[in-house]
Short mmCIF file of C-alpha atoms and ligand atoms in Angstrom, two decimals:
data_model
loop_
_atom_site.label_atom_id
_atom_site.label_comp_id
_atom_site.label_asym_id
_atom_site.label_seq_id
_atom_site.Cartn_x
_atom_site.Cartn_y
_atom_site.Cartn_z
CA UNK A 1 -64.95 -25.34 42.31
CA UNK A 2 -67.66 -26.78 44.30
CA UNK A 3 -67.72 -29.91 46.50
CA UNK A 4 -71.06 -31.87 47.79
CA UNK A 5 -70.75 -32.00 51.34
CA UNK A 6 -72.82 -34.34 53.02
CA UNK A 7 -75.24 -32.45 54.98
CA UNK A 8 -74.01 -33.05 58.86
CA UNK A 9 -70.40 -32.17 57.65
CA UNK A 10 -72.13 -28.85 56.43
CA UNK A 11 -73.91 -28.62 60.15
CA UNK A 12 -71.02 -28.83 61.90
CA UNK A 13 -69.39 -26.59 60.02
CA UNK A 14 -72.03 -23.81 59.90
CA UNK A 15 -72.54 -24.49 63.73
CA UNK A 16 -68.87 -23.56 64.33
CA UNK A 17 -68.84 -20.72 61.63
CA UNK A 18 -72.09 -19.18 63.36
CA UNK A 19 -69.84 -18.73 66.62
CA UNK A 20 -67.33 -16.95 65.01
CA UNK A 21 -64.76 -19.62 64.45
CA UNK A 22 -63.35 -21.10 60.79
CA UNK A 23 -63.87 -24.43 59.76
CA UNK A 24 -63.07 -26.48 56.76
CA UNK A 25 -63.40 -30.01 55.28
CA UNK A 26 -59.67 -30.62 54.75
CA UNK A 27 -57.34 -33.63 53.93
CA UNK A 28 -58.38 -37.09 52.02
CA UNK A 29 -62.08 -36.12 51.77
CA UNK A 30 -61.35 -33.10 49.71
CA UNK A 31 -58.54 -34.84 47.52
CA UNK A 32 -61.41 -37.68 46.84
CA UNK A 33 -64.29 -35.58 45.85
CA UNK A 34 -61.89 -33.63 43.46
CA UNK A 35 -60.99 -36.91 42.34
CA UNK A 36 -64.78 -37.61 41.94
CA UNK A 37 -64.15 -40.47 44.43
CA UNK A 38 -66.02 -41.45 47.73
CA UNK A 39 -64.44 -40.08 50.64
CA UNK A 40 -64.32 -43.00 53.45
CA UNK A 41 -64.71 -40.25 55.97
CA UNK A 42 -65.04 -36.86 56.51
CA UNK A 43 -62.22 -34.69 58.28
CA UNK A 44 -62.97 -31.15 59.60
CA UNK A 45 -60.12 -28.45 60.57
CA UNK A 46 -61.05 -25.62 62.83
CA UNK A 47 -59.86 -22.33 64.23
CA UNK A 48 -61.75 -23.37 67.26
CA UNK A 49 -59.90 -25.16 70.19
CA UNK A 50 -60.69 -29.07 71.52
CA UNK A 51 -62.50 -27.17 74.42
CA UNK A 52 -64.28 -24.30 72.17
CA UNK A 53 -65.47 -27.71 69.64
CA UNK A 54 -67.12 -29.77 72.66
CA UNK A 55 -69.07 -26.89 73.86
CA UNK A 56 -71.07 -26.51 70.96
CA UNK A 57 -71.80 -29.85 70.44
CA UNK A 58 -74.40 -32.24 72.31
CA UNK A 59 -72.24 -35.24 71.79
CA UNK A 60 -68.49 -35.31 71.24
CA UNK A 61 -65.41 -37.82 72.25
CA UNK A 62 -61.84 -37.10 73.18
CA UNK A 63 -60.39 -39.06 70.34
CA UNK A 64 -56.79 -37.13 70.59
CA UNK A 65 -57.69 -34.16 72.34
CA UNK A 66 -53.67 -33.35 73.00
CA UNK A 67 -53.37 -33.41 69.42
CA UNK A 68 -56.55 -31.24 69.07
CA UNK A 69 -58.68 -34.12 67.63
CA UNK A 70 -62.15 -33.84 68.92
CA UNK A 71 -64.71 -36.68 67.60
CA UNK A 72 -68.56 -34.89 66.95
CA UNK A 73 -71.25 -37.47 66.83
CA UNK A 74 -74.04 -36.87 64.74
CA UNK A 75 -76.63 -39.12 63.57
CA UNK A 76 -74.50 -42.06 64.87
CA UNK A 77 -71.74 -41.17 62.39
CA UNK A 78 -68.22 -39.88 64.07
CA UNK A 79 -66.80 -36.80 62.31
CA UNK A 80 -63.07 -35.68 63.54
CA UNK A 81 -62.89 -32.01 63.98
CA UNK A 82 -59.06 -30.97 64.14
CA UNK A 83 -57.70 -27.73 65.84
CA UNK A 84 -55.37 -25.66 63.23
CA UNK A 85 -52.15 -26.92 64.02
CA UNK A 86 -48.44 -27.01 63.64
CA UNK A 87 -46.60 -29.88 64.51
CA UNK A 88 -43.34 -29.29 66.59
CA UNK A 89 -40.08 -30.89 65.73
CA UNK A 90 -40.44 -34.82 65.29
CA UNK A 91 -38.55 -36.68 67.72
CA UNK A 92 -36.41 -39.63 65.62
CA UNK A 93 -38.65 -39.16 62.63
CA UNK A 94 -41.73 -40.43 63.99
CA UNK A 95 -43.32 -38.04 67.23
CA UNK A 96 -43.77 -34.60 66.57
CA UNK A 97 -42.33 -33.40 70.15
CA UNK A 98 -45.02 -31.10 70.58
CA UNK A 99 -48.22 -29.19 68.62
CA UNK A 100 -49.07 -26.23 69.09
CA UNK A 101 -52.21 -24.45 67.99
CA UNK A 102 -52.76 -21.84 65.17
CA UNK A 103 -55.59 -20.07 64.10
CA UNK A 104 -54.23 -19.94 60.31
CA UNK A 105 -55.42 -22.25 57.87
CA UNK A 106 -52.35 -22.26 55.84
CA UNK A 107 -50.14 -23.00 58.82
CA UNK A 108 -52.35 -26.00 59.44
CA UNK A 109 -52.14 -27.18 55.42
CA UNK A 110 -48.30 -27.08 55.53
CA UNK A 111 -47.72 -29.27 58.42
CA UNK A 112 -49.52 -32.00 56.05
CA UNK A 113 -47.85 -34.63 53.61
CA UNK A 114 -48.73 -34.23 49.99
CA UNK A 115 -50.24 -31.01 48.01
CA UNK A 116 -53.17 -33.22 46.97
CA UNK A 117 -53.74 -33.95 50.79
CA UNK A 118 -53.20 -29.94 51.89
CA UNK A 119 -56.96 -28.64 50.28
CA UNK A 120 -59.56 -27.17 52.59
CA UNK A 121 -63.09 -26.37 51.38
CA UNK A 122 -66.45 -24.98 52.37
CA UNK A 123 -69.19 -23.60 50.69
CA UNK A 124 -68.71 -19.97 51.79
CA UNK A 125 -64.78 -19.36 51.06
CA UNK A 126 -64.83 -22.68 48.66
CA UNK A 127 -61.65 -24.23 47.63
CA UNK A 128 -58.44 -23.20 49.98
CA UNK A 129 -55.34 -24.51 47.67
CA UNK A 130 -52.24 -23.05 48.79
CA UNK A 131 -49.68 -25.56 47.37
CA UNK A 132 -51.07 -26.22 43.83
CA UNK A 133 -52.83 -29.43 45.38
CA UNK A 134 -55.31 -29.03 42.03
CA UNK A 135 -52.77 -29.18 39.33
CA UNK A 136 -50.79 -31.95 41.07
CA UNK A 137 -53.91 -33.99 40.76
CA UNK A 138 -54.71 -33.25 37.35
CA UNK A 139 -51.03 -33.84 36.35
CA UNK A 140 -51.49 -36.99 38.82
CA UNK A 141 -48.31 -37.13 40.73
CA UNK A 142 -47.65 -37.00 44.43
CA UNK A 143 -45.69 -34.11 45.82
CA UNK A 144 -44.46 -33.14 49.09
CA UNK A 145 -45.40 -30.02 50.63
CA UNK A 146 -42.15 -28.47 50.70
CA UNK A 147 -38.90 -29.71 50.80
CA UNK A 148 -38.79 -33.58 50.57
CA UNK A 149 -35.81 -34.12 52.63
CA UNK A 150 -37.17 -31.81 55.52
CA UNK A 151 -40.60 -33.56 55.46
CA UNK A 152 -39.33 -37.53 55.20
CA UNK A 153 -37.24 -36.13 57.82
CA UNK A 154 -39.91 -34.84 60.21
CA UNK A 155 -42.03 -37.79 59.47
CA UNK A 156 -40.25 -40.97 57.85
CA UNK A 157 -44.02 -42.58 57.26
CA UNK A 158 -44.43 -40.58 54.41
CA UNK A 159 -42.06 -42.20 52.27
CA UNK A 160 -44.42 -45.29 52.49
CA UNK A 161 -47.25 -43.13 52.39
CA UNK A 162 -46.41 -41.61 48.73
CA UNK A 163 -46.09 -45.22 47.47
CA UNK A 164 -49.26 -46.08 48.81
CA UNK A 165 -50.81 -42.69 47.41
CA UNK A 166 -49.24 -43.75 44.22
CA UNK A 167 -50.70 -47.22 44.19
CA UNK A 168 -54.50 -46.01 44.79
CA UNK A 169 -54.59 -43.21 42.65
CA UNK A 170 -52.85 -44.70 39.82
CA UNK A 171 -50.45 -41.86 40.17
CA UNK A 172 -46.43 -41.16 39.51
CA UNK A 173 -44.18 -39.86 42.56
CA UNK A 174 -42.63 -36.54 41.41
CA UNK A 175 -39.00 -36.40 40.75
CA UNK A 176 -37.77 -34.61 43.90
CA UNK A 177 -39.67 -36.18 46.34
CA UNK A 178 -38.72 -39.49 44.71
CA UNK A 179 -35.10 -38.16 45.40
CA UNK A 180 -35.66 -37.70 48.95
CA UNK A 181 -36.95 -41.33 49.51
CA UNK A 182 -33.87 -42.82 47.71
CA UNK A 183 -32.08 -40.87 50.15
CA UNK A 184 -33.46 -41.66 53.36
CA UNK A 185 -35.11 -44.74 52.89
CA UNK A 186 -33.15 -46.45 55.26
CA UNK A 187 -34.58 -44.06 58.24
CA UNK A 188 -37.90 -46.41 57.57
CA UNK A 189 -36.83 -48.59 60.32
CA UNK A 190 -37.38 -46.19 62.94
CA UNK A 191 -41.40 -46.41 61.94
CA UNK A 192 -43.30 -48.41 64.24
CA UNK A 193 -44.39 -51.84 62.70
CA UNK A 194 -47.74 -50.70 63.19
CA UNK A 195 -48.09 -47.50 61.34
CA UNK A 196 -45.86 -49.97 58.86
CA UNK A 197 -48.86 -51.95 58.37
CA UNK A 198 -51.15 -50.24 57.92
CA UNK A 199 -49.82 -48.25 54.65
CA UNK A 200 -48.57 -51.73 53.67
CA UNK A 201 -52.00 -53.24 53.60
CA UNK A 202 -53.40 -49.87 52.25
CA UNK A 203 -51.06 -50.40 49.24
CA UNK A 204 -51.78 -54.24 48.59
CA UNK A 205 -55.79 -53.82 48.37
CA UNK A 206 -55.65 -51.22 45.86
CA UNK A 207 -56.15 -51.00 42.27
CA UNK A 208 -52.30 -51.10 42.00
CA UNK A 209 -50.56 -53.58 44.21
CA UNK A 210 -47.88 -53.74 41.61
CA UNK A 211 -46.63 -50.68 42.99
CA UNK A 212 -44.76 -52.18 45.63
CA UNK A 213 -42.00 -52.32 42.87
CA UNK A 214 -41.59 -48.88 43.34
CA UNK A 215 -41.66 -49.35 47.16
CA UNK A 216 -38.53 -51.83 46.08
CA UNK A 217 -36.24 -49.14 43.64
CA UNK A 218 -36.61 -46.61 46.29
CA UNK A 219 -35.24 -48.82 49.07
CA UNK A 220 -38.06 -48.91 50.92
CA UNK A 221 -38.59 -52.63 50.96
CA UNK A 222 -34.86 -53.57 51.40
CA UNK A 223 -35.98 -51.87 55.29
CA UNK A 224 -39.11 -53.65 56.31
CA UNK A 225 -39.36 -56.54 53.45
CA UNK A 226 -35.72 -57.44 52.45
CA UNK A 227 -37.67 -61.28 51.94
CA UNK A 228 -39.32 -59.10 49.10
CA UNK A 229 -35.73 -58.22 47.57
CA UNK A 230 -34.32 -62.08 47.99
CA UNK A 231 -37.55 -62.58 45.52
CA UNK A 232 -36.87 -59.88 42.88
CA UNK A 233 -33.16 -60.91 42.92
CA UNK A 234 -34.18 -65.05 42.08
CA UNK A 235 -34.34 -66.31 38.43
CA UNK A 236 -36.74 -69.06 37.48
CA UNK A 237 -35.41 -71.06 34.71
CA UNK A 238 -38.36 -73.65 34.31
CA UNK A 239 -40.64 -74.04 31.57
CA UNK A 240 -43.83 -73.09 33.77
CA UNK A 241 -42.65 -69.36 34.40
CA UNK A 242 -41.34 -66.40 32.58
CA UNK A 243 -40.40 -64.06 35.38
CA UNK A 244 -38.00 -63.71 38.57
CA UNK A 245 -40.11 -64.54 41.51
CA UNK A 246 -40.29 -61.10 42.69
CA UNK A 247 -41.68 -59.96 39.48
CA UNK A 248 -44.25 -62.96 39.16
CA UNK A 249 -45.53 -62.20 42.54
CA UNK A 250 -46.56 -58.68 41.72
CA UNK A 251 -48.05 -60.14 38.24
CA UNK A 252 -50.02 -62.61 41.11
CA UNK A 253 -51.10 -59.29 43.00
CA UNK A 254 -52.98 -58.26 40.20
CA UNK A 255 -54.44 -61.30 39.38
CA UNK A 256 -56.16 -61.88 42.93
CA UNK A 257 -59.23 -60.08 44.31
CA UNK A 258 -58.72 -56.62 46.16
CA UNK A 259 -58.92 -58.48 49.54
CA UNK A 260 -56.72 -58.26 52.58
CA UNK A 261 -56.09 -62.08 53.01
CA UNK A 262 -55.75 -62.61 49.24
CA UNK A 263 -53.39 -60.26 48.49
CA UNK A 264 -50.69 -61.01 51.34
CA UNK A 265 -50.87 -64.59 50.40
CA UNK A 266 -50.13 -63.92 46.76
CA UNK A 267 -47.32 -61.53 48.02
CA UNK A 268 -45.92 -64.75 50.38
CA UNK A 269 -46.84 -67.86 48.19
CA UNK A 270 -43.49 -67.89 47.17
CA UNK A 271 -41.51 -66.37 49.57
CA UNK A 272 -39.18 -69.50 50.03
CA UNK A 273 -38.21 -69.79 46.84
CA UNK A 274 -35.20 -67.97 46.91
CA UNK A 275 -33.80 -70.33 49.67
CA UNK A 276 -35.28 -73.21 48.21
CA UNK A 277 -34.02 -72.86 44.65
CA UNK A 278 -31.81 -75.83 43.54
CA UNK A 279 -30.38 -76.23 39.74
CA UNK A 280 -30.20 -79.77 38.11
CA UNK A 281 -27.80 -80.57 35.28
CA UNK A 282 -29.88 -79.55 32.70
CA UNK A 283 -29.83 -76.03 33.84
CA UNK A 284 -33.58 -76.24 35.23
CA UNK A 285 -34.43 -74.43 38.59
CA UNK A 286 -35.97 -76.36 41.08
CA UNK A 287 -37.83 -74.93 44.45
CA UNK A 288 -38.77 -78.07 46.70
CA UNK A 289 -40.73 -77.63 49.60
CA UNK A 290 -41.28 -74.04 49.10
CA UNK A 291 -44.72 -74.15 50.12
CA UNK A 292 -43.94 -75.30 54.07
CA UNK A 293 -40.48 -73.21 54.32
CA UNK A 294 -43.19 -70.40 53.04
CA UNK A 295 -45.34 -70.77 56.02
CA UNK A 296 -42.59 -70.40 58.15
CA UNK A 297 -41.22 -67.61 56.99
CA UNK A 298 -44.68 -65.83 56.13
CA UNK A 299 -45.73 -66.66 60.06
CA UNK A 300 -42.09 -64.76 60.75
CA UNK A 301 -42.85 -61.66 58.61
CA UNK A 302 -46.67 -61.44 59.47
CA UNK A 303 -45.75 -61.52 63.24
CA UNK A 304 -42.68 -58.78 63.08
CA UNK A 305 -44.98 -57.00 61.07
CA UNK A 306 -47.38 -57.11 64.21
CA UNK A 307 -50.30 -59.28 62.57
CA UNK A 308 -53.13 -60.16 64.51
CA UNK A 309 -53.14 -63.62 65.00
CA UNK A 310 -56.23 -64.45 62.86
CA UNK A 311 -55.13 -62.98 59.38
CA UNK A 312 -51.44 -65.02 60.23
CA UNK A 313 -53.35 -67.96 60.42
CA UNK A 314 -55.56 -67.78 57.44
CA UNK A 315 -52.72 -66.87 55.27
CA UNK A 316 -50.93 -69.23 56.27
CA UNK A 317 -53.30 -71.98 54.94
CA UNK A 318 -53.27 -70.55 51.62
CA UNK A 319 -49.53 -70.49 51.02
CA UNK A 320 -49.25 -73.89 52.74
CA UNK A 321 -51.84 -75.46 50.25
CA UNK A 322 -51.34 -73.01 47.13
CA UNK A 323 -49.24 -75.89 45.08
CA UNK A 324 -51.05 -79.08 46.37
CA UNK A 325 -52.75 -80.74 43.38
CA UNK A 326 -54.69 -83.79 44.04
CA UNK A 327 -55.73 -86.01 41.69
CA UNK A 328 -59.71 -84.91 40.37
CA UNK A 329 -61.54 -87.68 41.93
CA UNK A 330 -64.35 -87.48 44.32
CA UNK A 331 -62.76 -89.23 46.80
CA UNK A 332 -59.29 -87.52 46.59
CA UNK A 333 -61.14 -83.74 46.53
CA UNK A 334 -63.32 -84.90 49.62
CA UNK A 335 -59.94 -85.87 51.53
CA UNK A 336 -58.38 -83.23 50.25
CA UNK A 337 -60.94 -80.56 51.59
CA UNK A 338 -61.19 -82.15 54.43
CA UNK A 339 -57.06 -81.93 55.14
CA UNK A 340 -56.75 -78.16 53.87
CA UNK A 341 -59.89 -76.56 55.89
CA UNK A 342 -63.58 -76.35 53.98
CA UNK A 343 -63.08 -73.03 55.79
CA UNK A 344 -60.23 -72.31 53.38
CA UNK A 345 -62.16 -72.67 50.11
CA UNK A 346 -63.15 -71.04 47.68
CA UNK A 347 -60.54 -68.59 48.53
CA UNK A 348 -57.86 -71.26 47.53
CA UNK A 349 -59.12 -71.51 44.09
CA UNK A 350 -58.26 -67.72 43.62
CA UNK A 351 -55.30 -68.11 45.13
CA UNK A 352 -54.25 -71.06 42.61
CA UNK A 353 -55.84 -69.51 39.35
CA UNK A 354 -53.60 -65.89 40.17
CA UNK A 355 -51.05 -68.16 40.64
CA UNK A 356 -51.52 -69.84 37.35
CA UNK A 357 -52.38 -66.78 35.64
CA UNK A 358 -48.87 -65.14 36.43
CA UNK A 359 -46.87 -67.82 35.05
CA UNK A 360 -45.71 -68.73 31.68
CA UNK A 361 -48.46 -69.89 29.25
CA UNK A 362 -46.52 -73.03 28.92
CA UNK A 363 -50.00 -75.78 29.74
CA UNK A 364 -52.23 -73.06 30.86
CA UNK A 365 -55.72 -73.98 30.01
CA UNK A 366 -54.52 -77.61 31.44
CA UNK A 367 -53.90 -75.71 34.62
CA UNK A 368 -56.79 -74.06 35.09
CA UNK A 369 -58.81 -76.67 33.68
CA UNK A 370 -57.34 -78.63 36.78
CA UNK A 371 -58.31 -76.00 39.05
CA UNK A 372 -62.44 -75.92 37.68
CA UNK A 373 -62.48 -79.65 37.91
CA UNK A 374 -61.37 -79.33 41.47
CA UNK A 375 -63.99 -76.29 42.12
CA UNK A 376 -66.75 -78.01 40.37
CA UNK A 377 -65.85 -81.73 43.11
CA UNK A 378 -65.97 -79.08 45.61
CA UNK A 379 -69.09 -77.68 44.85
CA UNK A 380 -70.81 -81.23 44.25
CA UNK A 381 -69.54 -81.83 48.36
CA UNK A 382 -71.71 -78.31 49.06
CA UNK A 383 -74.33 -79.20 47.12
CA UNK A 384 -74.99 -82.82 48.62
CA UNK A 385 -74.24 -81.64 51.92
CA UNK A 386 -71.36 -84.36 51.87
CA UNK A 387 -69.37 -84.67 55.16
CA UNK A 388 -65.95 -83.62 55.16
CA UNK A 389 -65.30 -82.47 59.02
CA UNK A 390 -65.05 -84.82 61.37
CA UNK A 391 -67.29 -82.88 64.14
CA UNK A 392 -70.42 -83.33 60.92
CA UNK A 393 -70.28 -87.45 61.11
CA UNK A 394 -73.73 -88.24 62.33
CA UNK A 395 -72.50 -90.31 65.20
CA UNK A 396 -69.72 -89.36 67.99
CA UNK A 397 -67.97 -90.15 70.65
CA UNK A 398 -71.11 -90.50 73.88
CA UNK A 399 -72.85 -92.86 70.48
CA UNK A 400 -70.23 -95.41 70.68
CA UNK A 401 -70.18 -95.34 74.25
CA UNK A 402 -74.12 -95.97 74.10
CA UNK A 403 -72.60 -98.70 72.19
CA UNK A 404 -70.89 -100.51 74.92
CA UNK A 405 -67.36 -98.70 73.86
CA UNK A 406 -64.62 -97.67 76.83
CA UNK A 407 -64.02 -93.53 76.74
CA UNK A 408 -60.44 -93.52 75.26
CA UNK A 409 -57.82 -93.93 73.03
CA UNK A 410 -59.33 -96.71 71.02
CA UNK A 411 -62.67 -94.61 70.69
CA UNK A 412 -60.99 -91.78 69.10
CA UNK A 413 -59.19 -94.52 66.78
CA UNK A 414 -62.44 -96.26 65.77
CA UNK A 415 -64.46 -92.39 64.97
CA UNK A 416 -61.15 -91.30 62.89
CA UNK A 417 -61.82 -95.00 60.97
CA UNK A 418 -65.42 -94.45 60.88
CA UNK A 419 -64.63 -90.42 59.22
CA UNK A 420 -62.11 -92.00 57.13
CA UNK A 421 -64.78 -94.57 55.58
CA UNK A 422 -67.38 -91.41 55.44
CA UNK A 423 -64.73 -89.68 53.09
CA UNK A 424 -64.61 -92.81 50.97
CA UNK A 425 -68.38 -93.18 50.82
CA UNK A 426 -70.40 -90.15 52.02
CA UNK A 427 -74.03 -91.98 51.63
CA UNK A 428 -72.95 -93.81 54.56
CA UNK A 429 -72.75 -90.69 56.75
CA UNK A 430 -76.27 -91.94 58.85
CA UNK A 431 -76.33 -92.97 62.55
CA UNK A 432 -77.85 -95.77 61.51
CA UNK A 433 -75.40 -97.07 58.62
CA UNK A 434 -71.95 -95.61 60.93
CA UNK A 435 -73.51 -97.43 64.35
CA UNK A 436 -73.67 -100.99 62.43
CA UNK A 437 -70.07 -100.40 60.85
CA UNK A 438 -69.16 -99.54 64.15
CA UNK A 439 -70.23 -102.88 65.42
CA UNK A 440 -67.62 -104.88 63.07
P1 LIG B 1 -57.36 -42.37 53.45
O1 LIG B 1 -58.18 -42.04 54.66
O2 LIG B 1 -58.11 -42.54 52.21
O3 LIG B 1 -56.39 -43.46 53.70
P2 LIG B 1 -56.26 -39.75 53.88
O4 LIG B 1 -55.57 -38.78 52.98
O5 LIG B 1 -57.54 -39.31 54.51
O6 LIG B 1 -56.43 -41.09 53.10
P3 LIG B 1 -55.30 -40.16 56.52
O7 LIG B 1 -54.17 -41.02 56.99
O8 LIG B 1 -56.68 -40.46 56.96
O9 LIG B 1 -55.18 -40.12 54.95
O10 LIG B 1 -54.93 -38.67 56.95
C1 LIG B 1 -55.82 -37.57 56.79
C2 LIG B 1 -55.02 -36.31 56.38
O11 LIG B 1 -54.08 -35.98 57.42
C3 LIG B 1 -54.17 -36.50 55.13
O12 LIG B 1 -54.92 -36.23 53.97
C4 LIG B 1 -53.06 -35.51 55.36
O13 LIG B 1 -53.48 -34.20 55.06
C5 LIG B 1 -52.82 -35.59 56.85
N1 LIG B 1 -51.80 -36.59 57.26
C6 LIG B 1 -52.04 -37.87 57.66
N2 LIG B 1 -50.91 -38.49 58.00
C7 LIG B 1 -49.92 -37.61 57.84
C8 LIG B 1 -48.51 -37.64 58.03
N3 LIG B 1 -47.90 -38.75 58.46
N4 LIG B 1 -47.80 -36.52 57.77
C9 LIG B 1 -48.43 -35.40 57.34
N5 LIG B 1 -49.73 -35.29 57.13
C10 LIG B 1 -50.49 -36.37 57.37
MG1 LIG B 2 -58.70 -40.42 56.00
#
């Protein structure tokens, strides 16, 4: 079996080899050129210690050099070289209490996670596959190393990590380690929102966001996104959907662009539903005001989830604004664009045609007609330049005091009347035209 290794990963490994030491590409870079993927970066394990790497190198950084993690710069690119390691006992599953070096390979490959993430290679010894790594990708499931229930133990992480695995590979969890999430799925909350996170977001951009369902029957979610659970566990008897609103939020996963924004709005859009449902006589489920309680509760999540303040904020938008409909008239769209955020669009559109495309068929193509009637008003205000933010009107405030106006209250009041009038009629959007309406 032979990998293409980009040339600098080949110098640095040659460099170390020609000093007497091992080295290996190793982890996610070998698993994705097996895979015939594109590695996002390359990972090197070495016999050699942190001190023994960064003398044979011109340019190096101490990324994690008590965990033996030396970073060798090369070209401008960053490339992690890695002493051979075994990792001590984890404190509450989530520090390993101590490392301590090796200089066998194998000892290194069994500290990590998943056969299909324990392969070394180089050219000279070639493929190093100690735990069947190669026929666990070609049967395309996701094994532990070992026993499951010692290695969630060690590391509780992984359980999140094998979904996530599962989810980008389009790959099945294997029946024992399956087992040993079910079992200690619950030790989840000792992981660090953080790490959380990041596997969470990991799993949501990729080709199979649906997965989170498995994420759900193994407990996992009932830990660190019981919200999540509340959904699957809601009925929607209405004529406009067909499924729970757990299960129509992972159809609207699929249905959105692989984006990080996009796909944790589609997974909070309706996250209020379950404690906004209501039932009227006729038996029909109602979920009034979902949308705002939604923000709230997404803003909750996003924060204990340790969101940076940015992505909270645009997401929030998007589930505040995902149901608002205006009626397709120029002058509604431009008011309505200018209320929501032109900032916000066109994202919202995806955000309302996933939504649309996840429910029942009952008036579909009246939906999304609705929704390219609304793009095609909001691409006319593009096109003509139209102005739809206050801070665009071709007059302000220091104009209307050229005018003779007081700074003040009643200056803010007569701008917000002079936007309001722009939004009705946009032509009038000159200093010219605005500074004689001003006059009345
Ligand atoms: P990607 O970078 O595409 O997300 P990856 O497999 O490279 O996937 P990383 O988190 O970058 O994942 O980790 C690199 C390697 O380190 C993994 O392939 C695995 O061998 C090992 N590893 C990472 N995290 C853990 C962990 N929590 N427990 C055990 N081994 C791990
Ligand atoms: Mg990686």
């Amino acid at each position: 079996m032979r990998i293409e290794l980009p040339e600098n990963v080949n110098k640095i490994i040659h460099q170390l080899q020609a000093n007497g030491f091992e080295a290996y590409a190793v982890g996610g870079c070998v698993r994705d050129s097996l895979l015939g993927r594109i590695p996002q970066d390359w990972d090197i394990t070495t016999s050699a210690t942190p001190e023994q790497v960064k003398s044979l190198f011109a340019r190096t950084i101490d990324t994690g050099i008590e965990h033996g993690t030396v970073t060798v710069m090369l070209d401008h690119t960053g490339y992690e070289v890695t002493t051979y390691r075994i990792d001590g006992e984890y404190e509450d599953a989530r520090h390993p209490k101590e490392v301590t070096f090796t200089g066998n390979l194998i000892e290194d490959l069994k500290r990590r996670d998943f056969t299909i993430n324990a392969m070394a290679y180089n050219d000279e010894q070639g493929l190093v596959d100690a735990f069947s790594g190669i026929e666990d990708l070609e049967d395309q499931v996701i094994r532990c190393v070992g026993n499951p229930l010692d290695r969630f133990g060690e590391d509780a992480l992984r359980m999140l990590r094998a979904v996530r695995f599962a989810a980008q590979l389009g790959f099945s969890i294997e029946e024992e380690t399956r087992a040993g999430i079910t079992a200690l799925a619950g030790t989840i909350q000792k992981v660090s929102a953080e790490r959380i996170q990041v596997e969470l977001v990991k799993l949501l951009v990729s080709a199979h966001p649906e997965e989170l369902r498995t994420a759900w029957e193994l407990g996992l979610t009932a830990v660190f996104l019981p919200e999540f659970d509340e959904m699957m566990k809601t009925p929607q008897n209405t004529k406009h959907h067909m499924y729970p609103v757990g299960e129509h939020t992972l159809k609207a996963l699929q249905e959105i662009p692989r984006d990080k924004v996009l796909r944790l709005t589609m997974l909070f859009h309706d996250v209020a539903k379950p404690i906004c449902r209501t039932t009227d006589e006729a038996g029909c489920d109602h979920f009034r005001g979902h949308p705002e309680k939604g923000v709230d509760m997404t803003k909750d999540i996003l924060r204990r989830l340790k969101f940076d303040n940015d992505t909270i904020h645009k997401v929030c938008v998007l589930v505040r604004y995902h149901d608002d409909r205006p009626p397709i008239t120029p002058v509604k769209i431009r008011q309505a664009v200018s209320r929501i955020g032109l900032e916000n669009f066109p994202q919202l559109f995806l955000v309302k045609r996933a939504d649309t495309l996840a429910q029942s068929l009952y008036e579909r193509e009246a939906k999304l007609a609705y929704i390219e009637d609304y793009r095609r008003l909001y691409e006319e205000i593009l096109e003509k330049g139209w102005c739809v933010r206050k801070q665009d009107m071709a007059i302000n405030g220091k104009d209307l005091i050229a005018l003779g106006m007081a700074p003040g209250k009643e200056l803010g009041e007569e701008l917000d009347r002079l936007f309001t009038h722009v939004l009705a009629v946009p032509e009038h959007n000159t200093k010219e035209k605005l500074l004689q309406l001003a006059h009345k």
